[in-house]
Coordinates of C-alpha atoms and ligand atoms in Angstrom, one line a residue:
M1 CA -33.6 -15.6 -13.0
N2 CA -34.9 -12.3 -14.6
N3 CA -32.3 -9.8 -15.3
G4 CA -35.4 -7.4 -16.5
Y5 CA -36.6 -4.0 -14.5
H6 CA -39.8 -3.5 -13.3
P7 CA -40.6 0.7 -13.5
H8 CA -42.9 1.7 -11.1
P9 CA -44.1 5.5 -11.4
M10 CA -41.5 6.4 -8.2
S11 CA -39.9 2.8 -6.9
F12 CA -38.5 -0.2 -9.1
S13 CA -36.0 -2.9 -8.0
L14 CA -34.0 -4.8 -10.7
H15 CA -32.3 -8.1 -10.2
G16 CA -29.1 -9.0 -10.5
L17 CA -27.0 -11.8 -8.7
A18 CA -26.2 -11.8 -5.3
V19 CA -22.9 -12.0 -4.7
S20 CA -22.3 -10.3 -1.3
Q21 CA -24.4 -10.8 1.3
G22 CA -26.7 -8.6 3.7
I23 CA -28.2 -5.3 2.8
A24 CA -27.0 -2.0 2.3
I25 CA -29.7 0.8 2.1
G26 CA -28.1 4.7 1.3
H27 CA -27.9 7.0 -1.0
A28 CA -26.7 6.2 -4.8
H29 CA -23.0 7.3 -5.7
L30 CA -22.7 6.7 -9.3
V31 CA -19.2 6.0 -10.5
S32 CA -18.1 6.1 -14.0
H33 CA -14.9 5.6 -15.7
A34 CA -16.1 6.2 -18.8
T35 CA -17.6 10.3 -18.1
L36 CA -13.3 10.7 -17.8
E37 CA -12.7 9.5 -20.8
V38 CA -13.2 12.7 -22.5
A39 CA -13.3 13.7 -25.9
R40 CA -11.4 17.4 -27.1
Y41 CA -12.5 19.2 -29.5
T42 CA -11.2 22.7 -30.7
V43 CA -12.8 25.5 -29.6
R44 CA -13.0 28.9 -32.1
E45 CA -10.5 31.7 -30.0
R46 CA -13.7 34.2 -29.6
D47 CA -16.0 30.8 -28.1
I48 CA -13.2 30.7 -25.5
P49 CA -14.4 33.1 -22.9
R50 CA -17.9 31.1 -23.2
E51 CA -16.4 28.3 -22.9
I52 CA -14.4 29.2 -19.2
E53 CA -17.7 30.4 -18.5
R54 CA -19.3 27.0 -18.5
F55 CA -16.5 25.8 -16.9
E56 CA -16.7 28.1 -14.2
T57 CA -20.6 27.3 -13.7
A58 CA -19.9 23.7 -13.8
L59 CA -17.9 24.6 -10.6
A60 CA -20.6 27.0 -8.6
T61 CA -22.9 24.2 -9.2
V62 CA -20.7 21.2 -7.9
R63 CA -19.8 23.7 -4.8
N64 CA -23.4 24.1 -4.0
E65 CA -24.2 20.1 -4.4
L66 CA -20.9 19.7 -1.8
G67 CA -22.5 22.5 0.4
V68 CA -25.7 20.3 0.3
L69 CA -24.1 17.5 1.1
H70 CA -21.7 18.8 3.9
A71 CA -25.3 19.8 5.6
E72 CA -27.0 16.1 5.6
A73 CA -23.2 15.0 6.6
V74 CA -23.1 16.9 9.7
T75 CA -26.4 16.0 10.8
P76 CA -26.2 14.1 14.2
G77 CA -25.8 10.0 13.5
S78 CA -24.3 10.4 9.5
P79 CA -20.7 9.1 10.2
S80 CA -18.3 11.4 11.1
E81 CA -16.2 10.2 7.3
L82 CA -18.8 11.3 5.5
A83 CA -18.3 15.0 6.3
A84 CA -14.7 14.6 5.9
L85 CA -14.9 13.6 2.8
V86 CA -16.5 16.0 1.5
N87 CA -14.7 18.7 2.9
V88 CA -11.8 17.6 1.1
H89 CA -13.9 17.6 -1.9
A90 CA -14.5 21.2 -0.9
M91 CA -11.2 22.0 -0.6
F92 CA -9.6 19.9 -4.0
L93 CA -12.5 21.9 -6.3
D94 CA -12.1 25.1 -4.7
D95 CA -7.9 24.6 -5.2
P96 CA -6.2 26.9 -8.2
L97 CA -4.8 23.9 -9.3
L98 CA -8.1 22.4 -10.0
A99 CA -9.9 25.8 -10.6
E100 CA -8.1 27.9 -12.3
V101 CA -5.0 26.0 -14.2
P102 CA -7.7 24.2 -16.8
K103 CA -8.8 27.6 -17.7
D104 CA -5.1 28.9 -18.9
L105 CA -5.2 25.1 -20.6
M106 CA -8.2 26.2 -22.7
R107 CA -7.4 29.5 -23.8
E108 CA -3.7 28.3 -24.5
R109 CA -5.1 24.8 -26.1
R110 CA -8.1 26.4 -27.1
C111 CA -9.7 23.1 -25.9
N112 CA -12.7 22.1 -24.6
A113 CA -13.5 22.8 -20.5
E114 CA -13.9 19.0 -20.1
W115 CA -10.6 18.0 -21.9
A116 CA -8.7 20.9 -20.1
L117 CA -10.3 19.4 -16.9
V118 CA -9.5 15.8 -17.5
Q119 CA -5.5 16.6 -18.4
Q120 CA -5.0 18.8 -15.2
M121 CA -6.6 16.3 -13.4
E122 CA -4.3 13.2 -14.8
L123 CA -1.1 15.4 -13.8
L124 CA -2.3 16.2 -10.2
V125 CA -3.3 12.2 -10.1
A126 CA 0.1 11.8 -11.5
Q127 CA 2.2 14.2 -8.7
F128 CA 0.2 12.3 -6.2
E129 CA 0.9 9.1 -7.1
E130 CA 4.9 10.3 -6.3
I131 CA 4.1 11.0 -2.8
D132 CA 5.7 8.5 -0.3
D133 CA 3.0 9.2 2.4
S134 CA 0.6 6.7 1.9
Y135 CA -2.4 8.7 3.2
L136 CA -1.7 12.0 1.0
R137 CA -1.4 9.5 -1.9
E138 CA -4.9 7.9 -1.7
R139 CA -6.2 11.3 -1.8
K140 CA -5.9 11.2 -5.8
H141 CA -8.7 9.3 -5.5
D142 CA -10.6 12.6 -3.7
I143 CA -9.4 14.4 -7.1
V144 CA -10.8 11.7 -9.4
Q145 CA -14.1 12.2 -7.7
V146 CA -14.0 15.9 -7.7
V147 CA -13.1 15.9 -11.3
E148 CA -15.8 13.6 -11.7
R149 CA -18.6 15.7 -10.2
V150 CA -17.0 18.7 -12.4
L151 CA -17.6 16.0 -16.0
R152 CA -20.7 15.2 -14.8
V153 CA -22.8 18.9 -14.4
L154 CA -20.3 19.4 -18.0
L155 CA -21.6 16.6 -19.7
D156 CA -24.8 17.6 -18.6
K157 CA -25.6 14.7 -16.4
P158 CA -26.7 16.7 -13.0
R159 CA -26.5 15.1 -9.7
R160 CA -29.8 14.6 -8.2
L161 CA -29.8 14.6 -4.2
G162 CA -31.8 12.2 -2.3
K163 CA -35.1 13.7 -1.3
R164 CA -35.3 11.5 2.2
G165 CA -32.5 12.4 4.9
G166 CA -31.2 10.2 7.8
Y167 CA -28.9 7.9 5.7
S168 CA -25.6 9.4 4.9
E169 CA -24.6 5.4 3.4
L170 CA -22.9 5.6 0.2
V171 CA -23.6 2.7 -2.1
I172 CA -21.7 2.8 -5.1
V173 CA -23.5 2.3 -8.7
A174 CA -21.4 1.5 -11.7
H175 CA -21.9 -0.1 -15.6
D176 CA -18.2 -2.2 -13.9
L177 CA -15.5 -2.2 -11.6
S178 CA -12.8 -3.5 -11.5
P179 CA -11.1 -5.6 -8.7
A180 CA -8.6 -3.1 -8.3
D181 CA -11.8 -0.3 -8.4
T182 CA -13.2 -2.4 -5.3
I183 CA -10.1 -3.4 -3.2
Q184 CA -10.2 1.1 -3.1
F185 CA -13.9 0.7 -1.0
K186 CA -11.2 -0.7 1.4
N187 CA -10.1 3.0 2.9
L188 CA -13.7 4.4 2.3
K189 CA -16.8 4.0 4.0
I190 CA -19.2 2.3 1.2
A191 CA -22.3 0.5 2.1
G192 CA -22.5 -1.6 -0.5
F193 CA -22.8 -1.7 -4.6
V194 CA -24.2 -2.8 -7.8
T195 CA -23.1 -3.0 -11.3
D196 CA -24.6 -3.7 -14.5
L197 CA -21.6 -6.6 -15.4
G198 CA -20.0 -9.2 -13.7
G199 CA -19.7 -12.9 -12.2
A200 CA -20.3 -14.3 -9.2
T201 CA -16.9 -15.4 -8.6
S202 CA -15.2 -12.9 -10.7
H203 CA -12.7 -11.1 -8.7
T204 CA -14.8 -8.1 -8.0
A205 CA -17.1 -9.9 -6.0
I206 CA -14.4 -11.8 -3.9
V207 CA -13.4 -8.2 -3.1
A208 CA -17.0 -7.3 -2.0
R209 CA -17.4 -10.7 -0.2
S210 CA -13.7 -9.9 1.6
L211 CA -15.2 -6.3 2.2
A212 CA -18.4 -8.0 3.5
I213 CA -20.4 -4.8 2.3
P214 CA -23.5 -6.2 0.8
A215 CA -22.6 -6.5 -3.3
V216 CA -25.3 -7.2 -6.2
V217 CA -23.9 -7.6 -10.2
G218 CA -25.1 -8.5 -13.4
L219 CA -27.8 -5.3 -13.0
H220 CA -27.6 -4.8 -16.6
H221 CA -29.5 -1.4 -16.4
A222 CA -28.8 0.1 -13.1
R223 CA -26.0 2.3 -14.0
P224 CA -28.2 4.2 -16.9
L225 CA -31.5 3.8 -15.3
V226 CA -30.7 4.9 -11.2
R227 CA -29.8 9.0 -10.5
E228 CA -27.2 10.1 -8.2
G229 CA -28.6 10.4 -4.9
D230 CA -31.4 7.7 -5.1
L231 CA -32.2 6.1 -1.9
I232 CA -31.5 2.5 -2.9
I233 CA -31.3 -0.7 -1.0
V234 CA -29.1 -3.6 -2.3
D235 CA -30.2 -6.7 -0.8
G236 CA -27.1 -8.5 -1.5
T237 CA -28.9 -12.0 -0.4
R238 CA -31.1 -12.2 -3.3
G239 CA -29.9 -10.1 -5.7
V240 CA -31.7 -7.0 -5.6
L241 CA -31.5 -3.8 -6.1
I242 CA -34.9 -1.5 -4.9
V243 CA -34.6 2.3 -6.1
D244 CA -36.9 4.8 -4.2
P245 CA -38.7 2.2 -2.0
G246 CA -41.8 2.8 -0.6
E247 CA -42.4 3.5 2.6
R248 CA -43.2 -0.3 3.7
V249 CA -40.5 -1.7 1.7
L250 CA -37.7 0.5 3.2
E251 CA -39.0 -0.8 7.3
E252 CA -39.1 -4.5 5.7
Y253 CA -35.7 -4.1 5.0
Q254 CA -34.7 -1.5 8.2
L255 CA -36.0 -4.7 9.6
K256 CA -34.0 -7.2 8.2
K257 CA -31.2 -5.5 8.5
R258 CA -30.7 -4.9 11.9
E259 CA -31.6 -9.3 12.6
L260 CA -29.3 -10.0 9.8
E261 CA -26.8 -7.7 12.4
L262 CA -28.2 -9.8 15.6
E263 CA -27.7 -13.1 13.7
R264 CA -24.3 -11.9 12.8
S265 CA -23.3 -11.0 16.8
K266 CA -24.7 -14.6 17.8
L267 CA -22.3 -15.7 15.8
K268 CA -18.9 -14.5 17.7
R269 CA -19.6 -16.3 20.5
L270 CA -17.8 -19.1 18.1
K271 CA -14.3 -17.6 17.5
T272 CA -13.1 -19.0 20.4
A273 CA -15.2 -22.7 20.4
R274 CA -12.8 -25.7 19.0
S275 CA -12.7 -26.1 15.4
A276 CA -14.1 -29.6 14.8
T277 CA -16.8 -32.0 14.4
L278 CA -18.7 -34.2 16.0
D279 CA -17.0 -36.8 15.3
N280 CA -13.9 -35.0 17.0
V281 CA -12.3 -34.5 13.9
D282 CA -10.1 -31.4 13.7
I283 CA -10.6 -28.5 10.9
S284 CA -8.5 -26.0 10.0
L285 CA -10.3 -23.0 8.5
Q286 CA -8.0 -20.2 7.5
A287 CA -8.4 -17.1 5.8
N288 CA -8.4 -15.1 2.4
I289 CA -6.3 -12.1 2.6
E290 CA -5.5 -10.0 -0.7
L291 CA -3.6 -7.2 1.7
P292 CA -1.9 -7.2 4.9
Q293 CA -4.8 -4.6 6.9
D294 CA -6.9 -7.4 6.4
I295 CA -5.7 -8.9 9.0
V296 CA -7.8 -7.3 12.0
Q297 CA -10.1 -9.5 10.0
V298 CA -8.4 -12.6 10.6
K299 CA -7.9 -11.7 14.3
E300 CA -11.6 -11.2 14.6
A301 CA -12.6 -14.2 13.4
G302 CA -10.1 -16.7 14.8
A303 CA -8.5 -18.1 11.7
D304 CA -6.1 -20.7 12.1
G305 CA -4.0 -19.3 9.5
V306 CA -3.8 -17.4 6.3
G307 CA -4.5 -19.8 3.5
L308 CA -4.3 -17.7 0.5
F309 CA -2.6 -13.8 0.4
R310 CA -3.6 -13.0 -3.1
T311 CA -0.3 -10.5 -3.4
E312 CA -1.1 -9.4 -7.1
F313 CA -3.4 -7.2 -5.0
L314 CA -0.3 -5.0 -4.0
F315 CA 0.6 -4.1 -7.1
M316 CA -2.3 -2.5 -8.0
N317 CA -3.7 0.9 -8.1
R318 CA 0.1 1.9 -8.5
D319 CA 2.0 3.1 -11.7
T320 CA 5.5 1.5 -10.0
L321 CA 5.4 -1.8 -9.1
P322 CA 6.1 -3.2 -5.3
G323 CA 10.3 -3.9 -5.4
E324 CA 11.4 -6.4 -3.1
D325 CA 12.1 -4.7 0.3
E326 CA 8.1 -3.1 -0.3
Q327 CA 6.7 -6.7 -0.9
F328 CA 9.0 -8.1 2.2
E329 CA 7.8 -5.4 4.7
A330 CA 3.7 -6.2 3.7
Y331 CA 4.5 -10.2 4.1
R332 CA 6.6 -10.0 7.4
L333 CA 3.3 -8.0 8.4
V334 CA 1.5 -10.7 7.8
A335 CA 3.4 -13.1 9.3
K336 CA 4.7 -11.6 12.5
A337 CA 0.7 -10.7 13.3
L338 CA 0.3 -14.7 12.8
A339 CA 2.7 -15.3 15.3
G340 CA 3.5 -19.1 14.0
K341 CA 0.2 -19.4 12.7
P342 CA 0.8 -20.5 9.0
V343 CA 0.8 -18.0 6.3
T344 CA 0.2 -18.9 2.7
I345 CA 1.3 -16.5 0.3
R346 CA 0.7 -17.0 -3.1
T347 CA 2.9 -16.0 -5.8
L348 CA 1.0 -13.1 -8.5
D349 CA -1.7 -14.3 -10.4
L350 CA -1.5 -11.4 -12.3
G351 CA -3.8 -11.4 -15.8
A352 CA -7.3 -12.0 -16.6
D353 CA -9.3 -9.7 -14.6
K354 CA -6.7 -8.4 -12.6
T355 CA -4.5 -6.4 -14.0
A356 CA -1.9 -3.6 -12.7
R357 CA -1.3 -0.5 -14.1
A358 CA 2.5 -0.3 -13.8
L359 CA 3.1 -3.2 -16.0
H360 CA 0.6 -1.2 -18.3
G361 CA 2.4 -1.4 -21.7
T362 CA 4.8 -4.2 -21.4
E363 CA 2.0 -6.5 -21.0
R364 CA 1.0 -8.5 -24.4
Q365 CA -2.5 -7.3 -25.4
S366 CA -3.8 -11.1 -25.0
P367 CA -6.5 -12.1 -26.9
N368 CA -7.8 -14.5 -24.5
P369 CA -6.6 -13.4 -21.3
A370 CA -7.9 -15.7 -19.1
L371 CA -6.1 -18.5 -21.3
G372 CA -3.5 -15.8 -21.7
L373 CA 0.0 -15.6 -20.2
R374 CA -1.1 -15.3 -16.5
A375 CA -0.2 -16.3 -13.1
I376 CA 2.9 -18.2 -12.6
R377 CA 3.0 -18.4 -16.4
Y378 CA 3.6 -14.7 -16.5
C379 CA 6.4 -15.5 -13.7
L380 CA 8.3 -17.1 -15.6
A381 CA 8.0 -14.8 -18.7
E382 CA 9.3 -12.1 -16.2
P383 CA 12.3 -13.8 -14.1
Q384 CA 13.7 -10.6 -12.3
L385 CA 9.9 -9.8 -11.4
F386 CA 9.5 -13.1 -10.3
L387 CA 12.9 -13.6 -8.5
A388 CA 11.9 -10.4 -6.5
Q389 CA 9.2 -11.4 -5.4
L390 CA 10.5 -15.3 -4.0
R391 CA 13.4 -13.5 -1.8
A392 CA 10.7 -11.2 -0.7
I393 CA 8.5 -14.1 0.5
L394 CA 11.4 -16.1 2.2
R395 CA 13.1 -13.3 4.2
A396 CA 9.5 -12.7 5.1
S397 CA 9.6 -16.8 5.9
H398 CA 12.4 -16.2 9.2
V399 CA 9.9 -14.4 10.7
G400 CA 6.9 -16.3 10.3
N401 CA 5.5 -20.0 9.6
V402 CA 4.9 -18.9 5.8
Q403 CA 4.8 -21.1 2.7
I404 CA 4.8 -20.2 -1.2
L405 CA 2.0 -21.4 -3.3
I406 CA 2.3 -21.2 -7.0
P407 CA -1.3 -20.4 -9.1
M408 CA -2.7 -21.7 -11.8
L409 CA -0.1 -25.1 -12.4
A410 CA -0.5 -27.5 -15.2
H411 CA 2.6 -28.5 -16.1
V412 CA 5.5 -30.1 -14.4
T413 CA 8.1 -28.3 -16.0
E414 CA 6.4 -25.1 -14.6
I415 CA 6.9 -26.7 -11.1
E416 CA 10.2 -27.6 -12.1
Q417 CA 11.1 -24.3 -13.4
T418 CA 10.0 -22.3 -10.1
L419 CA 11.3 -25.0 -7.7
A420 CA 14.7 -23.6 -9.7
M421 CA 14.3 -19.9 -9.3
I422 CA 12.8 -20.7 -5.2
E423 CA 16.9 -22.4 -5.0
Q424 CA 18.4 -19.5 -7.1
A425 CA 16.7 -16.8 -4.7
K426 CA 17.3 -18.6 -2.1
Q427 CA 20.9 -18.5 -3.5
Q428 CA 20.8 -14.8 -3.8
L429 CA 19.6 -14.5 -0.1
R430 CA 22.7 -16.5 1.1
E431 CA 25.1 -14.5 -0.9
R432 CA 23.0 -11.3 0.7
R433 CA 23.6 -13.0 4.2
C434 CA 19.5 -12.9 4.4
K435 CA 18.2 -15.5 6.6
F436 CA 15.5 -17.2 5.9
N437 CA 13.9 -20.5 6.3
E438 CA 15.5 -23.3 4.3
H439 CA 13.1 -25.6 3.9
I440 CA 9.8 -23.3 3.3
P441 CA 6.9 -25.1 2.1
V442 CA 6.0 -24.8 -1.2
G443 CA 2.5 -25.9 -2.8
G444 CA 0.6 -25.6 -5.8
M445 CA -3.0 -24.3 -6.2
I446 CA -4.6 -27.0 -8.0
E447 CA -7.4 -24.9 -10.7
I448 CA -6.5 -26.2 -13.9
P449 CA -8.5 -29.2 -15.1
A450 CA -5.1 -30.7 -16.6
A451 CA -3.4 -30.7 -12.6
A452 CA -6.4 -32.4 -10.9
L453 CA -6.3 -35.3 -13.8
A454 CA -2.4 -36.1 -13.9
L455 CA -1.9 -35.0 -10.2
G456 CA 0.5 -37.5 -9.0
A457 CA 3.6 -36.0 -10.9
L458 CA 2.6 -32.6 -9.0
V459 CA 2.1 -33.9 -5.8
R460 CA 5.6 -36.1 -5.7
R461 CA 6.8 -32.4 -6.2
L462 CA 4.6 -30.7 -3.8
Q463 CA 4.4 -30.1 -0.1
F464 CA 1.0 -29.1 -0.2
L465 CA -2.0 -28.9 -2.1
S466 CA -4.6 -25.7 -2.3
I467 CA -7.8 -26.1 -4.4
G468 CA -8.9 -22.7 -6.4
T469 CA -12.6 -24.2 -7.0
N470 CA -12.9 -20.5 -8.7
D471 CA -11.2 -21.0 -11.8
L472 CA -11.3 -24.9 -11.6
I473 CA -14.8 -24.3 -12.1
Q474 CA -14.3 -21.7 -15.2
Y475 CA -11.9 -24.2 -16.8
T476 CA -13.5 -27.2 -16.4
L477 CA -16.6 -25.7 -17.2
A478 CA -15.9 -23.3 -20.2
I479 CA -17.4 -20.3 -18.4
D480 CA -15.7 -17.5 -18.3
R481 CA -16.0 -16.2 -14.4
T482 CA -16.2 -12.5 -15.0
D483 CA -19.5 -12.9 -18.1
E484 CA -23.1 -11.8 -16.4
A485 CA -24.6 -13.7 -19.4
V486 CA -23.2 -17.2 -18.8
A487 CA -23.3 -16.5 -15.0
H488 CA -26.4 -19.0 -14.7
L489 CA -24.1 -22.3 -15.9
Y490 CA -21.5 -21.5 -13.4
D491 CA -22.3 -24.6 -11.0
P492 CA -20.0 -26.0 -8.8
L493 CA -22.1 -28.4 -8.0
H494 CA -22.1 -30.0 -11.7
P495 CA -21.2 -33.5 -11.2
A496 CA -17.7 -32.8 -13.3
I497 CA -16.3 -30.5 -10.5
L498 CA -17.8 -32.7 -7.6
R499 CA -15.5 -35.6 -9.1
L500 CA -12.5 -33.7 -10.0
L501 CA -12.6 -31.9 -6.3
S502 CA -13.2 -35.6 -4.4
H503 CA -10.4 -37.2 -6.8
V504 CA -7.8 -34.0 -5.6
I505 CA -8.8 -34.4 -2.0
Q506 CA -8.1 -38.5 -1.8
T507 CA -5.0 -38.2 -4.0
A508 CA -3.7 -36.1 -1.5
Q509 CA -4.4 -37.7 1.3
K510 CA -2.7 -41.0 0.1
A511 CA 0.2 -39.0 -1.0
E512 CA 0.0 -37.6 3.1
I513 CA 0.3 -33.9 2.2
P514 CA -2.1 -31.5 3.2
V515 CA -5.0 -30.1 0.8
A516 CA -7.1 -27.1 1.4
V517 CA -9.7 -25.5 -0.8
C518 CA -9.3 -21.7 -1.2
G519 CA -12.0 -21.0 -3.8
E520 CA -15.1 -19.4 -3.2
M521 CA -16.4 -22.9 -2.9
G522 CA -14.7 -23.3 1.0
G523 CA -16.5 -20.5 2.0
D524 CA -19.5 -21.0 1.0
P525 CA -21.8 -22.8 4.3
K526 CA -24.2 -24.6 2.5
L527 CA -21.1 -26.7 1.0
T528 CA -19.0 -27.1 4.0
R529 CA -21.1 -30.8 4.5
L530 CA -20.5 -31.7 1.4
L531 CA -16.8 -30.9 1.4
L532 CA -16.1 -32.5 4.7
G533 CA -17.9 -35.7 3.4
M534 CA -15.3 -36.0 0.6
G535 CA -12.6 -35.6 3.1
L536 CA -11.6 -32.5 3.0
R537 CA -10.0 -31.1 6.3
Q538 CA -8.3 -27.9 5.8
F539 CA -11.4 -25.0 4.5
S540 CA -9.6 -21.3 3.6
M541 CA -12.3 -18.1 2.9
H542 CA -12.9 -14.7 3.7
P543 CA -12.4 -13.9 7.5
T544 CA -16.4 -12.9 7.0
Q545 CA -17.0 -16.2 6.7
L546 CA -16.1 -18.3 9.0
L547 CA -18.1 -18.1 11.3
E548 CA -20.9 -19.5 9.5
V549 CA -18.7 -22.0 8.1
K550 CA -17.5 -23.0 11.8
Q551 CA -21.5 -23.3 12.7
Q552 CA -21.7 -26.3 9.9
V553 CA -18.5 -27.7 10.8
V554 CA -19.4 -28.0 14.9
M555 CA -22.5 -30.0 13.4
A556 CA -20.8 -32.3 10.9
D557 CA -20.4 -36.0 11.8
T558 CA -17.4 -36.8 9.1
E559 CA -18.8 -40.0 9.2
Q560 CA -22.0 -39.9 8.1
L561 CA -21.4 -37.3 5.5
S562 CA -18.5 -39.4 3.8
A563 CA -21.3 -42.3 3.5
K564 CA -23.5 -40.0 2.4
V565 CA -20.8 -38.0 -0.3
S566 CA -19.7 -41.1 -1.7
R567 CA -23.1 -42.4 -2.5
L568 CA -24.1 -39.0 -4.4
L569 CA -20.3 -38.6 -5.8
R570 CA -22.0 -41.4 -8.0
L571 CA -24.7 -39.7 -9.3
D572 CA -24.8 -37.5 -12.4
E573 CA -28.3 -36.2 -12.6
P574 CA -27.6 -31.8 -11.6
E575 CA -31.3 -32.2 -9.8
R576 CA -30.4 -34.8 -7.4
I577 CA -27.3 -33.4 -6.6
R578 CA -28.5 -30.7 -5.5
E579 CA -31.5 -31.7 -3.8
L580 CA -28.9 -34.2 -1.8
V581 CA -26.4 -31.5 -1.3
E582 CA -29.1 -29.9 0.7
R583 CA -30.6 -32.7 2.5
L584 CA -26.7 -34.0 4.3
Ligands
LIG601 C1 -9.3 -19.4 -7.3 O1 -8.9 -19.9 -8.4 O2 -10.1 -20.4 -6.8 C2 -8.4 -19.0 -6.8 C3 -8.9 -19.1 -5.4 O3 -8.0 -18.0 -6.9 P1 -8.8 -16.2 -7.4 O4 -10.1 -16.4 -6.9 O5 -7.7 -15.5 -7.0 O6 -8.1 -16.6 -9.2
LIG602 MG1 -7.0 -18.7 -9.2

């Protein structure tokens, strides 16, 4: 892989990690949290008028920029969302709360314009967060974005609007994006994104796949080299970013993009097809979701249920934690929409790269967060928080076919403590006369090698298993899944991984408890035949990947695959394994 860049008088390309397939063509929108961390410095009394003038000039510059953007956005064929977005930004820019109050701050505190603006922005954002109406509350992001525009001018980073019209789609370019940042794209019309940091199975990449927007991470130099408004192409399949493409390249990509769209629409025919192999073995294809709104895609894909609800996303981007009732409402929505199909709700898996602002301050700074107090370890250390979530899940079990999934198990004691807490939550609900399913199934994620290797004690205490290959690979190969520097070593086909997977699947089958794969391997159509050959009968993945995997399922013969895969499992030469997997 080549992470270098190839300058060209006009056009250049960068290579990174392909994390979410497809092609996006649009104008770059630079996002940076770093710009918001502005320094404070004291301005001499007599220089204050000049500082205020600097601020006003920056506002005027941004007002002009927004005018140009608006003119572009209202041309026929542009999505109406963009014009609306620009309007909201213009409105905030002219609001005295942003345009005037910072000047008062500058006068009173003799501080620089950037600092005054950020102070006021933080105050406004905090006020917006108090608003009950979720639509209005979310407008705080618009405040941040418009402030970012002003800051960029103040910090002397002029924005350059794209020279070539016709592309009103926005492609986010960032140094890094947290999963919490990325999940916010769900509500915006973003064509794609690229980042300088990040690994292929980081949660940021996972969210991109769940949004079905093309993304490339680990580009190293995109943020400093791409300018605001540059026309860019994101090839999320090959992991390439092309900046300011020539006409020929642009046409080629437009064609490819249309072809891909056509392929996707053809796949839709499979939606109602029975998910079974050629030798008549039923295969359950379920969906991974992050937020209740994802059920729209779950239904569109015709999934057999929700195999993984990553509930921690309900806890992100907010200053207060969702309480029992709010969580119940989210789980109830999903359970009801799935109308009797299984809904596997994973308890809070916070920690490592998934952080919740509301917990900042109480969270201990972990020297190595991936190995720290995350997921079930964190929940057991915070019993009140955990009990509230368990009660919310239990209450939703009255409405649909809900089951509880526990992340990051390694010790029998963790299961026992968790089961005791579930019993305690049930007792609390009985006292409140709340209804729930007394026999709610409780399963465990197998994502730590220790759990995979000492499975006997786990299967005796749990009703189902779900293999989290993302973490299983991370912990088996000692590769930080968010670190692009070691991303090339992150290998799902490493013989150690294949043996662990096969062992877990077989042990679960012997114990006669269901086992699924809900990590990214489960949604990779190139690995479907391999997993079927290992005996896997239940897959959970982003809804957008489901039909591609189904296409593999309907062409597979489990008996043939099983014989081939058992031979493959005896190999330990990576190249041979790769070859055989391709030919399965
Ligand atoms: C996994 O680790 O494979 C998994 C499904 O959980 P997450 O990606 O949320 O850590
Ligand atoms: Mg995991």
